[in-house]
PDB file of C-alpha atoms in Angstrom:
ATOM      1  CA  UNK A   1       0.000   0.000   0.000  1.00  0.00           C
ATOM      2  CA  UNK A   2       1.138   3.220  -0.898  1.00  0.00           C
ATOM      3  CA  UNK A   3       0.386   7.038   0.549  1.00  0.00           C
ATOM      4  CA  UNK A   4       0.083   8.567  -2.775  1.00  0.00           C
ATOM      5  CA  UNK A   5       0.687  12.021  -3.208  1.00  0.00           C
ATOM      6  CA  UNK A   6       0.910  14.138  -6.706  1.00  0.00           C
ATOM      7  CA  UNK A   7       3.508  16.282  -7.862  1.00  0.00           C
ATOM      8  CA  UNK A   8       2.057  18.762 -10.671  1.00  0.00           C
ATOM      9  CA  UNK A   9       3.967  20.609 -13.803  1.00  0.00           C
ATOM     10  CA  UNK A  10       4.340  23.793 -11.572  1.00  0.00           C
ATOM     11  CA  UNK A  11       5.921  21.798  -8.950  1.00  0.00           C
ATOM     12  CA  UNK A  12       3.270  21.877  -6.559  1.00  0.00           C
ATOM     13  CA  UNK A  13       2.300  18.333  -4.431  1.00  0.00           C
ATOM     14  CA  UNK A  14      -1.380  17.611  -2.967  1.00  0.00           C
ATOM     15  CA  UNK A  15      -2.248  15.138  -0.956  1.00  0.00           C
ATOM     16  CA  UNK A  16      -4.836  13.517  -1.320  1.00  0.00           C
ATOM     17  CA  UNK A  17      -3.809  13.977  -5.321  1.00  0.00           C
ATOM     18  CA  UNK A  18      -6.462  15.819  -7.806  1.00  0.00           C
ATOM     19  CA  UNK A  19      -7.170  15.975 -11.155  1.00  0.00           C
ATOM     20  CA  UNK A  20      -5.753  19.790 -11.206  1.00  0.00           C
ATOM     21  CA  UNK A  21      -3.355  21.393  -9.224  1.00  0.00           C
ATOM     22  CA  UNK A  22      -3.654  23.735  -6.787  1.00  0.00           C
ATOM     23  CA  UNK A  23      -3.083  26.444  -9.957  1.00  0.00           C
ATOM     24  CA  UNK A  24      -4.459  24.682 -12.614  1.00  0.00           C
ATOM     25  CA  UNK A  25      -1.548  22.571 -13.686  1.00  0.00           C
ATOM     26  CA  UNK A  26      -1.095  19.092 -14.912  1.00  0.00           C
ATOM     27  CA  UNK A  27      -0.143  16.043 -13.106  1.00  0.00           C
ATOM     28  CA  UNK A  28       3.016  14.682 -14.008  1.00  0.00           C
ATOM     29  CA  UNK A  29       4.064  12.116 -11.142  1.00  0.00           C
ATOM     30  CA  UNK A  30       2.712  10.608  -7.781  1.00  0.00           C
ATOM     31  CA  UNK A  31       5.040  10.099  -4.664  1.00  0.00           C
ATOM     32  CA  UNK A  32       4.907   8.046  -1.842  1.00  0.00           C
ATOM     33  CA  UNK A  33       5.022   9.514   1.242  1.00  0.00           C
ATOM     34  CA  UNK A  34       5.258   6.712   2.889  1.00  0.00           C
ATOM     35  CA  UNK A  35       8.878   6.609   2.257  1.00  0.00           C
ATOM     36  CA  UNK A  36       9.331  10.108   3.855  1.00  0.00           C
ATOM     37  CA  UNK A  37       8.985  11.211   7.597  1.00  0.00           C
ATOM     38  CA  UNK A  38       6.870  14.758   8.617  1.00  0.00           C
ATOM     39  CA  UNK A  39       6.620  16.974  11.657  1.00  0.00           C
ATOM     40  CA  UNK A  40       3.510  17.064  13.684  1.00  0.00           C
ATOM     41  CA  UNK A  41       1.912  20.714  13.135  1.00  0.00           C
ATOM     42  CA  UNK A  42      -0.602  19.864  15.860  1.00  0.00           C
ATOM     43  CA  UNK A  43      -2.213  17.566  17.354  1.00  0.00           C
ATOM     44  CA  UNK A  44      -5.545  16.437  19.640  1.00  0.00           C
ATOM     45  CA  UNK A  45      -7.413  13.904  21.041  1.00  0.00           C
ATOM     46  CA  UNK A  46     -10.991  13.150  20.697  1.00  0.00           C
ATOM     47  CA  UNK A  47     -13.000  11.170  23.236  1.00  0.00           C
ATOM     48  CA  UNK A  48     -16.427  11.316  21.494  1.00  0.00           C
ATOM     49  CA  UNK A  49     -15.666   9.264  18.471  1.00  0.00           C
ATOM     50  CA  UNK A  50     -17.727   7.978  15.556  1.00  0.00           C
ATOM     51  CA  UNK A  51     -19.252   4.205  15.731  1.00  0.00           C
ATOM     52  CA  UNK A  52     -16.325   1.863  14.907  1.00  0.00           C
ATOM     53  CA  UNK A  53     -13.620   4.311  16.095  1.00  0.00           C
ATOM     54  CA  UNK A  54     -11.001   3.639  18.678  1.00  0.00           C
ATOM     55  CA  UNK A  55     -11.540   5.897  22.081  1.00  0.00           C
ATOM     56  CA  UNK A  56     -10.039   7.792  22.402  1.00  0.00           C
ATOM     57  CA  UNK A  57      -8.613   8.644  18.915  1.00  0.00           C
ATOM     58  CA  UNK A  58      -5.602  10.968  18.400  1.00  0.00           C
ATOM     59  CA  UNK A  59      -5.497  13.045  15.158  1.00  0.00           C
ATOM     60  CA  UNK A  60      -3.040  15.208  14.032  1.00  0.00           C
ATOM     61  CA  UNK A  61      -1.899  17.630  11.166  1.00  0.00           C
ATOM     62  CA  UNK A  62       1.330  16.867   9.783  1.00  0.00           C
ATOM     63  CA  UNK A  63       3.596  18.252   7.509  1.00  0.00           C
ATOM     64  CA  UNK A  64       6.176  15.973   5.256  1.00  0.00           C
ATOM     65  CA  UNK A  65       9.178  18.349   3.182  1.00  0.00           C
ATOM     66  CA  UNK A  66       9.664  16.602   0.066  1.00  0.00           C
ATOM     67  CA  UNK A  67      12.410  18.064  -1.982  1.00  0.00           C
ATOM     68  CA  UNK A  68      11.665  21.609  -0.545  1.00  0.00           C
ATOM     69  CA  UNK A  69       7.661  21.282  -1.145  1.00  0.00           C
ATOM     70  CA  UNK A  70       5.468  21.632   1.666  1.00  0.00           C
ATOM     71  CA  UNK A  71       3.062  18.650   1.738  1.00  0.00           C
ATOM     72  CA  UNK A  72       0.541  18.478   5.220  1.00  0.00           C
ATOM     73  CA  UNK A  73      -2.049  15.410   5.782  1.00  0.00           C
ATOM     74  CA  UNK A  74      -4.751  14.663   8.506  1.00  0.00           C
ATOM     75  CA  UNK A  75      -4.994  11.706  10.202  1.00  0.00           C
ATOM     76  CA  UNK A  76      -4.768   9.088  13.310  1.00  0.00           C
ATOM     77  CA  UNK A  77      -1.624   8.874  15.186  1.00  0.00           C
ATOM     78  CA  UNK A  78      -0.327   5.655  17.066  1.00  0.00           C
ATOM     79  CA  UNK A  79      -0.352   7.084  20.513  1.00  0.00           C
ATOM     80  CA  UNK A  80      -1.122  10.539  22.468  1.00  0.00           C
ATOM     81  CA  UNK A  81       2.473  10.778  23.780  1.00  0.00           C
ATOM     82  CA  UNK A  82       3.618  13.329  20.884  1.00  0.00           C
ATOM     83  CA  UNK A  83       4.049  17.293  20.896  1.00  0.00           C
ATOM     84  CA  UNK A  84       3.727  19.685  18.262  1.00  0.00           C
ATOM     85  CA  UNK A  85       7.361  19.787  16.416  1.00  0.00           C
ATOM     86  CA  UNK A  86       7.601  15.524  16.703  1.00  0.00           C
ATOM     87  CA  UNK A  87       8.853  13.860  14.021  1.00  0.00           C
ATOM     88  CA  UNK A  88       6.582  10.826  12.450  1.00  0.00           C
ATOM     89  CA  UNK A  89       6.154   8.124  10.201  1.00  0.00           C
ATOM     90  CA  UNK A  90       3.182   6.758   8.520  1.00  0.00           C
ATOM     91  CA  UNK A  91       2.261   3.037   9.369  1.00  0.00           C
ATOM     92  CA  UNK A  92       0.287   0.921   7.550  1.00  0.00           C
ATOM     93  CA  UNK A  93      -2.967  -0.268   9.214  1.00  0.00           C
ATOM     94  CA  UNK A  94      -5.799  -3.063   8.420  1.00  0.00           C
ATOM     95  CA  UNK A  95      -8.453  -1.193   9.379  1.00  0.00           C
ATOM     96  CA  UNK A  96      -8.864   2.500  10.433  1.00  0.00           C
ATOM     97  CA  UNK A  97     -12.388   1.645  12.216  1.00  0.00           C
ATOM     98  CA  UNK A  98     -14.129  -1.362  12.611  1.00  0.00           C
ATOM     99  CA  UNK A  99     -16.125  -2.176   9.404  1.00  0.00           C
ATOM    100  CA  UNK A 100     -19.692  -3.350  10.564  1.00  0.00           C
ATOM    101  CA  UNK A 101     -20.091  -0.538  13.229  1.00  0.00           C
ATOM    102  CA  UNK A 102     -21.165   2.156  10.671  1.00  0.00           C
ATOM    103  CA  UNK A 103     -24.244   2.531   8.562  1.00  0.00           C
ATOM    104  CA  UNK A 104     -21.961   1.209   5.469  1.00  0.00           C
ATOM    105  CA  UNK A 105     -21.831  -2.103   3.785  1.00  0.00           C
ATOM    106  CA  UNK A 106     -18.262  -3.296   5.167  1.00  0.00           C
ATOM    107  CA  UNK A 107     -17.557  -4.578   1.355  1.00  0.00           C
ATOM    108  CA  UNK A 108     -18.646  -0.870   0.034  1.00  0.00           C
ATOM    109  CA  UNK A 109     -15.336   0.936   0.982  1.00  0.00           C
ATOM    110  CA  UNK A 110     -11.490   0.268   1.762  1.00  0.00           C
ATOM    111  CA  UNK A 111     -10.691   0.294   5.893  1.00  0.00           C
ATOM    112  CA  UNK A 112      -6.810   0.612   5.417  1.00  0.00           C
ATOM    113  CA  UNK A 113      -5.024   3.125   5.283  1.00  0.00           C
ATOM    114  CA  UNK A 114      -2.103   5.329   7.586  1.00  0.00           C
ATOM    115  CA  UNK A 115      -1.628   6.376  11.409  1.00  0.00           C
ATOM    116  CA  UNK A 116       1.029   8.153  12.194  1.00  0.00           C
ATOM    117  CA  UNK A 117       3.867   7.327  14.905  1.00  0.00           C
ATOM    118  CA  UNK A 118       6.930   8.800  16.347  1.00  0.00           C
ATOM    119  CA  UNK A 119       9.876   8.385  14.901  1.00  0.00           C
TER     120      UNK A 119
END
């Protein structure tokens, strides 16, 4: 599994990747940031979470430098022992929530996906 960002003509990278850039542009490659570490920007915990979601879950934004771009993501982190400034690494996880606990058909979506945990 892969953490697929996109790098566009005018150098720009989104993550989640679009159709467009940011300015209009093309996209010319995807990178995986799952190769890369980031900094956490900030951070919180939240005890009142959705059905299937672990309690308490702790989210953060971070923000990954690849080759001088600025590229930030939202998500789970491992554990609620980090500070604004850690360093992190995405991890690949089975299942981000538990798949029958939603209104959802379990087979309608993916579950994987990334948390995030201190380097």
């Amino acid at each position: 599994m892969t953490m697929e960002a996109t790098r566009y003509d005018d150098g720009s990278i989104t993550y989640p990747g679009h159709p467009r850039g940011p300015g209009g542009s093309e996209p010319v490659e995807t990178i995986d940031l799952s190769e890369y570490t980031a900094d956490v920007v900030t951070w919180t915990t939240s005890t009142a979470t959705p059905p299937g979601v672990r309690e308490p879950n702790h989210l953060a934004i971070i923000e990954f430098d690849v080759d001088g771009e600025s590229v930030r993501a939202i998500g789970q982190l491992t554990t609620g022992d980090v500070e604004t400034g850690d360093e992190v690494r995405p991890v690949s996880v089975d299942e981000l929530r538990e798949p029958g606990a939603g209104i959802r058909e379990p087979e309608s979506q993916a579950w994987d996906g990334y948390r995030f945990e201190p380097v």
